[in-house]
mmCIF file of N, CA, C and O in Angstrom:
data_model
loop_
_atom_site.group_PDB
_atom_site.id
_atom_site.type_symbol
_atom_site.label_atom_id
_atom_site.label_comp_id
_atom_site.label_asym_id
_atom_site.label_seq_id
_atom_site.Cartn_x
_atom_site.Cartn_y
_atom_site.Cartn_z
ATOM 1 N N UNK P 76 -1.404 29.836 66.378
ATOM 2 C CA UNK P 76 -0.627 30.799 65.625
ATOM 3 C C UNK P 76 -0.899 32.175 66.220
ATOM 4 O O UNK P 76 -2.006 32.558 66.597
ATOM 5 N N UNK P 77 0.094 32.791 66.259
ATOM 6 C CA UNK P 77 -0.334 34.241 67.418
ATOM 7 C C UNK P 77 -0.922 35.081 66.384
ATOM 8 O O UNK P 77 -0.776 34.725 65.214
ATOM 9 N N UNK P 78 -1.452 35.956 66.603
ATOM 10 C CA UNK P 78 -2.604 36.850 65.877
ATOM 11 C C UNK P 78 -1.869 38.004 64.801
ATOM 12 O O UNK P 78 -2.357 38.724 63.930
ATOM 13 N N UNK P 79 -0.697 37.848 65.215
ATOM 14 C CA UNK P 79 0.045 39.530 64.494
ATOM 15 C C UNK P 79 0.465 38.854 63.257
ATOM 16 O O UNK P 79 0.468 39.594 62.274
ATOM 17 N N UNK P 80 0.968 37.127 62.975
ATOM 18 C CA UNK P 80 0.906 36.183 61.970
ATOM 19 C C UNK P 80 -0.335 35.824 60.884
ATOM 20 O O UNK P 80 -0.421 35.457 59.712
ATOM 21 N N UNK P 81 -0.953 36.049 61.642
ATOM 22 C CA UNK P 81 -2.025 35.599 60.654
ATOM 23 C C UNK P 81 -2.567 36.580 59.676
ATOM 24 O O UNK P 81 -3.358 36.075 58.879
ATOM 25 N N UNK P 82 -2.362 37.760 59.543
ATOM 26 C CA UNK P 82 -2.555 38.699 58.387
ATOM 27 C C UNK P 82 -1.741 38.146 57.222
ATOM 28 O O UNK P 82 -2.119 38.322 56.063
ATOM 29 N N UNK P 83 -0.593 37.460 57.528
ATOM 30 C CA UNK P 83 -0.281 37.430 56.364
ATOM 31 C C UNK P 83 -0.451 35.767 55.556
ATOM 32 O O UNK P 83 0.247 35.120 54.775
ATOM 33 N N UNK P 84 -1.811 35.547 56.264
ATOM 34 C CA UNK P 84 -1.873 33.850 55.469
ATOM 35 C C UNK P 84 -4.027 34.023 55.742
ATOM 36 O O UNK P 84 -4.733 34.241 56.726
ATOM 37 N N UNK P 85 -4.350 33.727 54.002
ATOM 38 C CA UNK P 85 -5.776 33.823 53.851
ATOM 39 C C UNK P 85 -5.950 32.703 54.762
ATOM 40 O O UNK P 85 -6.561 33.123 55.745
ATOM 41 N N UNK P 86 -5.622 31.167 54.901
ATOM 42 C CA UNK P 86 -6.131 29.927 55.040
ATOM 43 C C UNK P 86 -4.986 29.395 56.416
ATOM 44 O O UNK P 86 -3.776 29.383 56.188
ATOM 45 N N UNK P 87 -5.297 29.158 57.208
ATOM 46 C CA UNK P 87 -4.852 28.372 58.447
ATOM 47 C C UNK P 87 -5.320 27.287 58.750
ATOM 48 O O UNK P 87 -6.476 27.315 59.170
ATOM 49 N N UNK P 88 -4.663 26.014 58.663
ATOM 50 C CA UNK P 88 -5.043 24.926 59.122
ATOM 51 C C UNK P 88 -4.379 24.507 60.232
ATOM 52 O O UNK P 88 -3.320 23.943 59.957
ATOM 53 N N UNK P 89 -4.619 24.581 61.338
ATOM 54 C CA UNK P 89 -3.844 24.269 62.653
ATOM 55 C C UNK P 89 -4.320 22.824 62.864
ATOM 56 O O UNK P 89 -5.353 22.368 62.374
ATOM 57 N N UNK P 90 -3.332 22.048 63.762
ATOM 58 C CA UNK P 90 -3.113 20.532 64.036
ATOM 59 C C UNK P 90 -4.655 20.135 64.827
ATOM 60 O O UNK P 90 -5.066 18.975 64.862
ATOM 61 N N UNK P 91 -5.546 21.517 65.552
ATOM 62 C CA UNK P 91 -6.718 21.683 66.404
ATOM 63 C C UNK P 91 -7.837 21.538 65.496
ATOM 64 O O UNK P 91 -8.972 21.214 65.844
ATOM 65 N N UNK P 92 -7.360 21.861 64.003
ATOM 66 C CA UNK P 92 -8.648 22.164 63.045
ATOM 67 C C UNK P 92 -8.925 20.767 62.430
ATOM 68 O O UNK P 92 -9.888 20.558 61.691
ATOM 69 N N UNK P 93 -8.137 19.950 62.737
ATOM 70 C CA UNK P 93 -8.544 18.655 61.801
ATOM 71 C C UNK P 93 -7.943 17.443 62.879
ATOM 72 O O UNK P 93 -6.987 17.349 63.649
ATOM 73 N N UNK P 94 -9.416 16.341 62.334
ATOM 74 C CA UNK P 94 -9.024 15.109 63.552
ATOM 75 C C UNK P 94 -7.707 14.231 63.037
ATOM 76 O O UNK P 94 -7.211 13.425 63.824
ATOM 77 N N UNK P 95 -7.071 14.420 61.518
ATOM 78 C CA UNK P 95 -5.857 13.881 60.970
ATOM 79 C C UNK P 95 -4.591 14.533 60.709
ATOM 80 O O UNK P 95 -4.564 15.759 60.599
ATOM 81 N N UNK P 96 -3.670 13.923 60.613
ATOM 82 C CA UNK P 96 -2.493 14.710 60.468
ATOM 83 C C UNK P 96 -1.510 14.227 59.160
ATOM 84 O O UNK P 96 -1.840 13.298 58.423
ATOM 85 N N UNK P 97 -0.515 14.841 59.025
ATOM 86 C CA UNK P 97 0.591 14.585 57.710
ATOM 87 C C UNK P 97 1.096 13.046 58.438
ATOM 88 O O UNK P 97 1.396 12.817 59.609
ATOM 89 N N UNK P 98 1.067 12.402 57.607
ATOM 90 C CA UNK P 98 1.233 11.694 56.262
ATOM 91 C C UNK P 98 -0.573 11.970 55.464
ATOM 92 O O UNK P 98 -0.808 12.332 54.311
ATOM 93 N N UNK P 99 -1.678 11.609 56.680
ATOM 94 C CA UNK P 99 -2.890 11.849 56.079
ATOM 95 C C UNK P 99 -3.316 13.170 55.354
ATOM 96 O O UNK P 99 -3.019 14.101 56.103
ATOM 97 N N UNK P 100 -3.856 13.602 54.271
ATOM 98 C CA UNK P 100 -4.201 14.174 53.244
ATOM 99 C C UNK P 100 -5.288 15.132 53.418
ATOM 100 O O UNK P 100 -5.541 16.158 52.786
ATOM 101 N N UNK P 101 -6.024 14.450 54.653
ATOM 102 C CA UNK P 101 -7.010 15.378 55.332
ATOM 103 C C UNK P 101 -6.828 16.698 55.406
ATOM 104 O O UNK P 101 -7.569 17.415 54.734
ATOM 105 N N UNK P 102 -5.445 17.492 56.529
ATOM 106 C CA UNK P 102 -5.542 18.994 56.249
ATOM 107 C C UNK P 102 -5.515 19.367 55.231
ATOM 108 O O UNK P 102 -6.299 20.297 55.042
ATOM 109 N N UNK P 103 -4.702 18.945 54.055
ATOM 110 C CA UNK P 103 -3.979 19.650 53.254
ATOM 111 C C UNK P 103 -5.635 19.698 52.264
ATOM 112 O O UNK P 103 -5.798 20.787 51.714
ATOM 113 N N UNK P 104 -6.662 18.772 52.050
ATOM 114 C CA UNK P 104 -7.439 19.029 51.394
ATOM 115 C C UNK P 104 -8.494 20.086 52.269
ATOM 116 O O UNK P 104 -9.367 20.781 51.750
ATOM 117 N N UNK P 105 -8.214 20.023 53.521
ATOM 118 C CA UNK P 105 -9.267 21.222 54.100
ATOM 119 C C UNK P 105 -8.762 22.373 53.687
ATOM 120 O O UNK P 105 -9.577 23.185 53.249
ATOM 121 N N UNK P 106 -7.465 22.717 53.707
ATOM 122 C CA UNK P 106 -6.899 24.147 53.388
ATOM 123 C C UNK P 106 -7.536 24.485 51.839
ATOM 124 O O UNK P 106 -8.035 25.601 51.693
ATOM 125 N N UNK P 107 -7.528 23.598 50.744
ATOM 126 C CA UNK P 107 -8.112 23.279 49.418
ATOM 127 C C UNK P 107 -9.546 23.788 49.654
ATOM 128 O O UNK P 107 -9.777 24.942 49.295
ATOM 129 N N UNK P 108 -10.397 23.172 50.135
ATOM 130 C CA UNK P 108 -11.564 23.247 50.411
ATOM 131 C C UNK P 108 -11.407 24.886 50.731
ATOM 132 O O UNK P 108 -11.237 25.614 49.752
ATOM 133 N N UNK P 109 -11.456 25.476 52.022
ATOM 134 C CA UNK P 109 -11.389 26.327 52.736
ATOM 135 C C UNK P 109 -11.056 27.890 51.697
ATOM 136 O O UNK P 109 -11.551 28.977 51.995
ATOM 137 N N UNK P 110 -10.143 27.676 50.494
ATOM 138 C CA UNK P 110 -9.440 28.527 49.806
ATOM 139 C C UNK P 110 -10.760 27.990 48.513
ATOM 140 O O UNK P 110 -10.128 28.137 47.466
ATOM 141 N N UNK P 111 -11.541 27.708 48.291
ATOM 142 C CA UNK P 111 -11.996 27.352 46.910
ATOM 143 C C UNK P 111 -11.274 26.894 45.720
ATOM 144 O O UNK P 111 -11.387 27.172 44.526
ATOM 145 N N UNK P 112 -10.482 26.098 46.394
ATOM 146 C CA UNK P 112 -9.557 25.638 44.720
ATOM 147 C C UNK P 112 -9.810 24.261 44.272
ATOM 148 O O UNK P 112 -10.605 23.641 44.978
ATOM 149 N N UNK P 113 -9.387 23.729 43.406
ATOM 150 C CA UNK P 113 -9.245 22.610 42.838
ATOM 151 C C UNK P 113 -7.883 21.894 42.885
ATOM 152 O O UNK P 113 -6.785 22.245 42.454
ATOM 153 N N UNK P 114 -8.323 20.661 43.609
ATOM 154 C CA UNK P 114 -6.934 20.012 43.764
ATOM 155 C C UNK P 114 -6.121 19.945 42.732
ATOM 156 O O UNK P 114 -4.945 20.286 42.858
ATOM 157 N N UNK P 115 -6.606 19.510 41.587
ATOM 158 C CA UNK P 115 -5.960 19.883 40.540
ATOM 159 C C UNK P 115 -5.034 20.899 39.789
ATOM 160 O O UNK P 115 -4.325 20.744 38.795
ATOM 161 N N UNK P 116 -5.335 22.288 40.806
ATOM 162 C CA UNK P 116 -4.666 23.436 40.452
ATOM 163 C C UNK P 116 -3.600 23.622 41.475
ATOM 164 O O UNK P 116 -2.842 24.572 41.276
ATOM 165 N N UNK P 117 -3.446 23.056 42.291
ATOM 166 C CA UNK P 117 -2.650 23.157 43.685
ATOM 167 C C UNK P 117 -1.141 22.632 43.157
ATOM 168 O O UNK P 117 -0.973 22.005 42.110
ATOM 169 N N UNK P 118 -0.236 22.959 43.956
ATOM 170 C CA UNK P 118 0.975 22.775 44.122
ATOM 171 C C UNK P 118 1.687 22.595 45.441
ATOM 172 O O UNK P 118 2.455 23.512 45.733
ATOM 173 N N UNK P 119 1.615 21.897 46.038
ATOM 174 C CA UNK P 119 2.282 21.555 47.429
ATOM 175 C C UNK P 119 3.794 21.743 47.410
ATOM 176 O O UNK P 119 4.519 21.161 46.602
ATOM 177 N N UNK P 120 4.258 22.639 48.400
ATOM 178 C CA UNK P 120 5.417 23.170 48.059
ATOM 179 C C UNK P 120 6.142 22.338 49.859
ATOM 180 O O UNK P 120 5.869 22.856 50.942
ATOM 181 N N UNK P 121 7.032 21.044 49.730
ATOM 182 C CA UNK P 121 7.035 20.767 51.216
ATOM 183 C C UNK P 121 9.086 20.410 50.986
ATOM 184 O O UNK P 121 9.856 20.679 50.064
ATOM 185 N N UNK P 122 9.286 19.708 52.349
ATOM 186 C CA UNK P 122 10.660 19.523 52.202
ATOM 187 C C UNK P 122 11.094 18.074 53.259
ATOM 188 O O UNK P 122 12.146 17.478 53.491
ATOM 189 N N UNK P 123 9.620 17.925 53.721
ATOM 190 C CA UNK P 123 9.961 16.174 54.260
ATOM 191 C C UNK P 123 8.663 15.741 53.627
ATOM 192 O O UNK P 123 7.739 16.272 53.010
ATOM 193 N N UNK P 124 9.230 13.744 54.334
ATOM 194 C CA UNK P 124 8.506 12.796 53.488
ATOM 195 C C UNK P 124 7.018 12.988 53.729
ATOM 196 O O UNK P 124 6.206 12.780 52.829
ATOM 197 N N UNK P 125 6.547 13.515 55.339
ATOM 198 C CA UNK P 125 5.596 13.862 55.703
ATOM 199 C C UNK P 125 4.531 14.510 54.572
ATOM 200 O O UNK P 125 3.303 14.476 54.484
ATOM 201 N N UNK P 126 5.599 15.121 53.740
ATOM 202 C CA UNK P 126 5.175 16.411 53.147
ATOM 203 C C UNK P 126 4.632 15.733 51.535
ATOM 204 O O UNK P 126 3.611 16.046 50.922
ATOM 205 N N UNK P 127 5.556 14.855 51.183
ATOM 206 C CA UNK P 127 5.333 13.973 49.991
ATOM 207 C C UNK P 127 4.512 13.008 49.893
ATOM 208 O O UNK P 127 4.074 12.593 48.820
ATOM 209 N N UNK P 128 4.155 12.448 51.290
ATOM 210 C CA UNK P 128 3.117 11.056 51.480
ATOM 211 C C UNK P 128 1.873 11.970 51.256
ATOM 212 O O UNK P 128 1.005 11.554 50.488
ATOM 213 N N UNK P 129 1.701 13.272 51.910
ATOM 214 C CA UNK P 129 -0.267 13.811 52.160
ATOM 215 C C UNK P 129 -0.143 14.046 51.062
ATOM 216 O O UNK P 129 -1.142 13.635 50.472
ATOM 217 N N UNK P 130 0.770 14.644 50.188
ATOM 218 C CA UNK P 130 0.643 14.807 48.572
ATOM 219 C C UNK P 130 -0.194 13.836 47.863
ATOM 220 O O UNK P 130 -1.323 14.021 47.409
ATOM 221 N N UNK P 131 0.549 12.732 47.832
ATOM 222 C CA UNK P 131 0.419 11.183 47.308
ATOM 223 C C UNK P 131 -1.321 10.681 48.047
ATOM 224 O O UNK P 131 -2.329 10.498 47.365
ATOM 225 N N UNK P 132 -1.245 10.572 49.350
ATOM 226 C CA UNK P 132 -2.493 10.457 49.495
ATOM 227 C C UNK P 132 -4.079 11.356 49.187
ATOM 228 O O UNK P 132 -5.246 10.962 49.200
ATOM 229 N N UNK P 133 -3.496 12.630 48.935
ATOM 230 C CA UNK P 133 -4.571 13.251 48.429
ATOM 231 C C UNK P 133 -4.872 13.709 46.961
ATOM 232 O O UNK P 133 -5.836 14.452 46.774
ATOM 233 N N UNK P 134 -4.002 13.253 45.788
ATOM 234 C CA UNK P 134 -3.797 13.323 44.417
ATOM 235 C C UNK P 134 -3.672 14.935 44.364
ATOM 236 O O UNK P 134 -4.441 15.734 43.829
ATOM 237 N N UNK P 135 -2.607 15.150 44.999
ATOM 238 C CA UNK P 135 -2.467 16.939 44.648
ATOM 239 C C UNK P 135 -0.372 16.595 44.510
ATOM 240 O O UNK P 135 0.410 15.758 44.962
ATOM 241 N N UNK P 136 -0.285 17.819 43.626
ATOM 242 C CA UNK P 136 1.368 17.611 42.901
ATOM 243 C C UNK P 136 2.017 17.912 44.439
ATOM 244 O O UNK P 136 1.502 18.251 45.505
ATOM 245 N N UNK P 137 3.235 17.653 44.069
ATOM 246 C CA UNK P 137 3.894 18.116 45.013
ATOM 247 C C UNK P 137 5.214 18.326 44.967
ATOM 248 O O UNK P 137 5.900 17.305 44.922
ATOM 249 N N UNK P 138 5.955 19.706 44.965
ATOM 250 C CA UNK P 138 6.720 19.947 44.752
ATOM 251 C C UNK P 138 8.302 19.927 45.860
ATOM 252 O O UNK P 138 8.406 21.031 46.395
ATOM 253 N N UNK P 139 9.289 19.108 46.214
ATOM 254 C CA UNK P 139 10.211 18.879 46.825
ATOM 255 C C UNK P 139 11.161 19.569 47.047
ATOM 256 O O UNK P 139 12.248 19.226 46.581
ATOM 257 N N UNK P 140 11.022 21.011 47.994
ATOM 258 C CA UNK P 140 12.154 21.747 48.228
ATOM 259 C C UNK P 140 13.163 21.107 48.721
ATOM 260 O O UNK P 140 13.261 20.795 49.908
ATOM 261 N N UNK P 141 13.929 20.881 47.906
ATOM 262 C CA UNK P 141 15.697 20.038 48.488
ATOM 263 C C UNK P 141 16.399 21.129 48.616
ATOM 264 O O UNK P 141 16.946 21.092 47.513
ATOM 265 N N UNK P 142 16.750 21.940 49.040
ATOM 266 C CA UNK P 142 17.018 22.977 49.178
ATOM 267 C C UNK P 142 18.499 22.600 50.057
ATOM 268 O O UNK P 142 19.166 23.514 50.542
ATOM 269 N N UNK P 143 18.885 21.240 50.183
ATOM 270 C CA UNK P 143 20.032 20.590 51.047
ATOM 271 C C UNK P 143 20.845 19.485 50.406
ATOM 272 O O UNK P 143 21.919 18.997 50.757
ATOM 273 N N UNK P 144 19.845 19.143 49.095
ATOM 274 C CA UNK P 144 20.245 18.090 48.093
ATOM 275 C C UNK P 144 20.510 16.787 48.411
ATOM 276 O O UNK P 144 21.306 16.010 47.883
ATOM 277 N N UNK P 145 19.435 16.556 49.732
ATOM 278 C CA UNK P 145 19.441 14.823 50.219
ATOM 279 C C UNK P 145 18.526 14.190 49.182
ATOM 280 O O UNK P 145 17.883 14.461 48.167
ATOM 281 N N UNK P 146 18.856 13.108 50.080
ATOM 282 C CA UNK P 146 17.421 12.014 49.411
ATOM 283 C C UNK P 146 16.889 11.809 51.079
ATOM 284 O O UNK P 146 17.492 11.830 52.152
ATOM 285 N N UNK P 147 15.779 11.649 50.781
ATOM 286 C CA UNK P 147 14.879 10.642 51.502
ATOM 287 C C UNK P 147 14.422 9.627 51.165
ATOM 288 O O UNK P 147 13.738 9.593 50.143
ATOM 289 N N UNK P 148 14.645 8.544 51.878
ATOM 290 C CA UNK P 148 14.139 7.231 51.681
ATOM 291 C C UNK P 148 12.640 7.214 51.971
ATOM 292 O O UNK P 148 11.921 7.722 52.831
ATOM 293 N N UNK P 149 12.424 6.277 50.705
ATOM 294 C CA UNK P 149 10.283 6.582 50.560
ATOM 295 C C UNK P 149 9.967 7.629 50.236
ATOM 296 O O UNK P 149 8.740 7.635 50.136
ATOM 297 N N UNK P 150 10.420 8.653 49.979
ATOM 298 C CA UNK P 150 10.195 9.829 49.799
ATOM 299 C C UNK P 150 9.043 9.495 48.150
ATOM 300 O O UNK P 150 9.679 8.922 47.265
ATOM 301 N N UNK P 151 7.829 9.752 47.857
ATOM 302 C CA UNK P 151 7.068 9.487 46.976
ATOM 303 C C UNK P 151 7.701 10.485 45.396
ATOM 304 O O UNK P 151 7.839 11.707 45.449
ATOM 305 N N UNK P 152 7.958 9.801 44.329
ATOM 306 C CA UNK P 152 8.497 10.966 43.483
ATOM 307 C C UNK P 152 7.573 12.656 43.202
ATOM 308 O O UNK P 152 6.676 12.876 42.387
ATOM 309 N N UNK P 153 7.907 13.167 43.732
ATOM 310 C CA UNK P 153 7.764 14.344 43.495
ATOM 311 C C UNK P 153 7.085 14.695 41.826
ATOM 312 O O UNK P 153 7.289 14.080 40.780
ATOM 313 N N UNK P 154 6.483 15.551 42.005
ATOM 314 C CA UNK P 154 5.954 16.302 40.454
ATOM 315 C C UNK P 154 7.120 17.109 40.124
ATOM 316 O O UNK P 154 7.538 16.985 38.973
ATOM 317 N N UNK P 155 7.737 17.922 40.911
ATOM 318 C CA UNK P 155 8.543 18.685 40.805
ATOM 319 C C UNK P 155 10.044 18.864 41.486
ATOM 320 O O UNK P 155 9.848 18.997 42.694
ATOM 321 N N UNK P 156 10.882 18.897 41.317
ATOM 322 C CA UNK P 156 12.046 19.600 42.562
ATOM 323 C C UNK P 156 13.059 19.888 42.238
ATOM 324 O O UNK P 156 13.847 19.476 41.386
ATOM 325 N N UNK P 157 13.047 21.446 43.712
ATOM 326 C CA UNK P 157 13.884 22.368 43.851
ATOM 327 C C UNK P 157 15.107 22.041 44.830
ATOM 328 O O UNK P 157 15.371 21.438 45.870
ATOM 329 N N UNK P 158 15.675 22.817 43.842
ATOM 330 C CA UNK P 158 16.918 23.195 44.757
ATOM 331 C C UNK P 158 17.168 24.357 45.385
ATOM 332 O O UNK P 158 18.068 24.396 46.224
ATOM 333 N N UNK P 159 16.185 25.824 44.989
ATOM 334 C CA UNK P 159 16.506 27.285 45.397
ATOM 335 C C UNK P 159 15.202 27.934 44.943
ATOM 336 O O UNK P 159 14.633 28.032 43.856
ATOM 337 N N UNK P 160 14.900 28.410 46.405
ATOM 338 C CA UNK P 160 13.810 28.935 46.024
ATOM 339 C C UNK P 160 13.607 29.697 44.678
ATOM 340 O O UNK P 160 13.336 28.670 44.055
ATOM 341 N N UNK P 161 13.543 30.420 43.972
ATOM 342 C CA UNK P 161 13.763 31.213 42.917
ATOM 343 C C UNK P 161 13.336 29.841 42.136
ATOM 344 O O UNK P 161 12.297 29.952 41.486
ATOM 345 N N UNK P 162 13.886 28.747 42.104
ATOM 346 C CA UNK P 162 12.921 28.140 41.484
ATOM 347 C C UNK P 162 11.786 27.600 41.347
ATOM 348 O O UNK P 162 11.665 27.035 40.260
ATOM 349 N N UNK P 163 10.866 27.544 42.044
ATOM 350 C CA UNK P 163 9.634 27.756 42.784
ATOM 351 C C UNK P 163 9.425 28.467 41.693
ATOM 352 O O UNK P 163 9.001 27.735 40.799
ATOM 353 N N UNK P 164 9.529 29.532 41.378
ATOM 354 C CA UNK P 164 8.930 30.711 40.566
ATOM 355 C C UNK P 164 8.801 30.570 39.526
ATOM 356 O O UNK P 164 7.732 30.653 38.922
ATOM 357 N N UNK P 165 10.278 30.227 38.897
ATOM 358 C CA UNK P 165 10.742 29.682 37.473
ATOM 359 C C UNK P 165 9.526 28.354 36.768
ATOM 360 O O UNK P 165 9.165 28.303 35.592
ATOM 361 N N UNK P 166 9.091 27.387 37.906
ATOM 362 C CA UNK P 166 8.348 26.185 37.846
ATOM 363 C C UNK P 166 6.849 26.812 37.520
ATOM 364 O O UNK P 166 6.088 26.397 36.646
ATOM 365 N N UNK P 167 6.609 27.892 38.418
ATOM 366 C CA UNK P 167 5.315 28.380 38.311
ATOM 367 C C UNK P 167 4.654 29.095 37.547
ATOM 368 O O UNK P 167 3.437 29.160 37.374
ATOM 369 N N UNK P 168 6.025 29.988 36.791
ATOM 370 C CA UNK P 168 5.934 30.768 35.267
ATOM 371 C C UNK P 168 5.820 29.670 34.240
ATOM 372 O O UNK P 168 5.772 30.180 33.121
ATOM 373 N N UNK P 169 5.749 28.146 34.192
ATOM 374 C CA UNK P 169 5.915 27.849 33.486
ATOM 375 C C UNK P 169 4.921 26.440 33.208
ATOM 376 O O UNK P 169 5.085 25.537 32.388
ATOM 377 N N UNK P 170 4.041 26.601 34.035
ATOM 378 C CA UNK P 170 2.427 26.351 34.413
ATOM 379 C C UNK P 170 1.235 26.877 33.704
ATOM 380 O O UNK P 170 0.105 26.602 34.109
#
């Protein structure tokens, strides 16, 4: 990630920082780890299946930007999903 990017993100998990990848659950709980949170408090905000399986494998929600109004096949049911961002917000005021 080039350097003038990264001010604006506390937690970076690059594909270099971890020996697993999406579908596996591994980054997404290092970024967890790394930020001090509780999986439990997390919200995974993704828009492929990639994005719904590390959900599913790591017991953290996960919220389904459809933002195109497909389906994906296998796609794991979602905790949540959007259609526009703005709702993202609406979901999170209401947490």
């Amino acid at each position: 990630m080039p350097d003038y990017l990264r001010k604006y993100f506390e937690v970076v998990v690059l594909e270099e920082d971890c020996d697993e990848h999406k579908p596996s659950a591994k980054p997404l709980l290092l970024a967890i780890e790394k930020m001090n949170l509780e999986k439990d408090k997390v919200i995974y905000v993704g828009d492929a299946l990639g994005d719904g399986l590390c959900c599913e494998n790591g017991g953290v929600d996960f919220m389904f930007a459809n933002w195109m109004d497909i389906t994906i096949p296998s796609l794991p049911t979602p905790t949540y999903e959007v259609h526009h961002p703005k709702e993202i917000i609406e979901v999170l005021c209401h947490e």
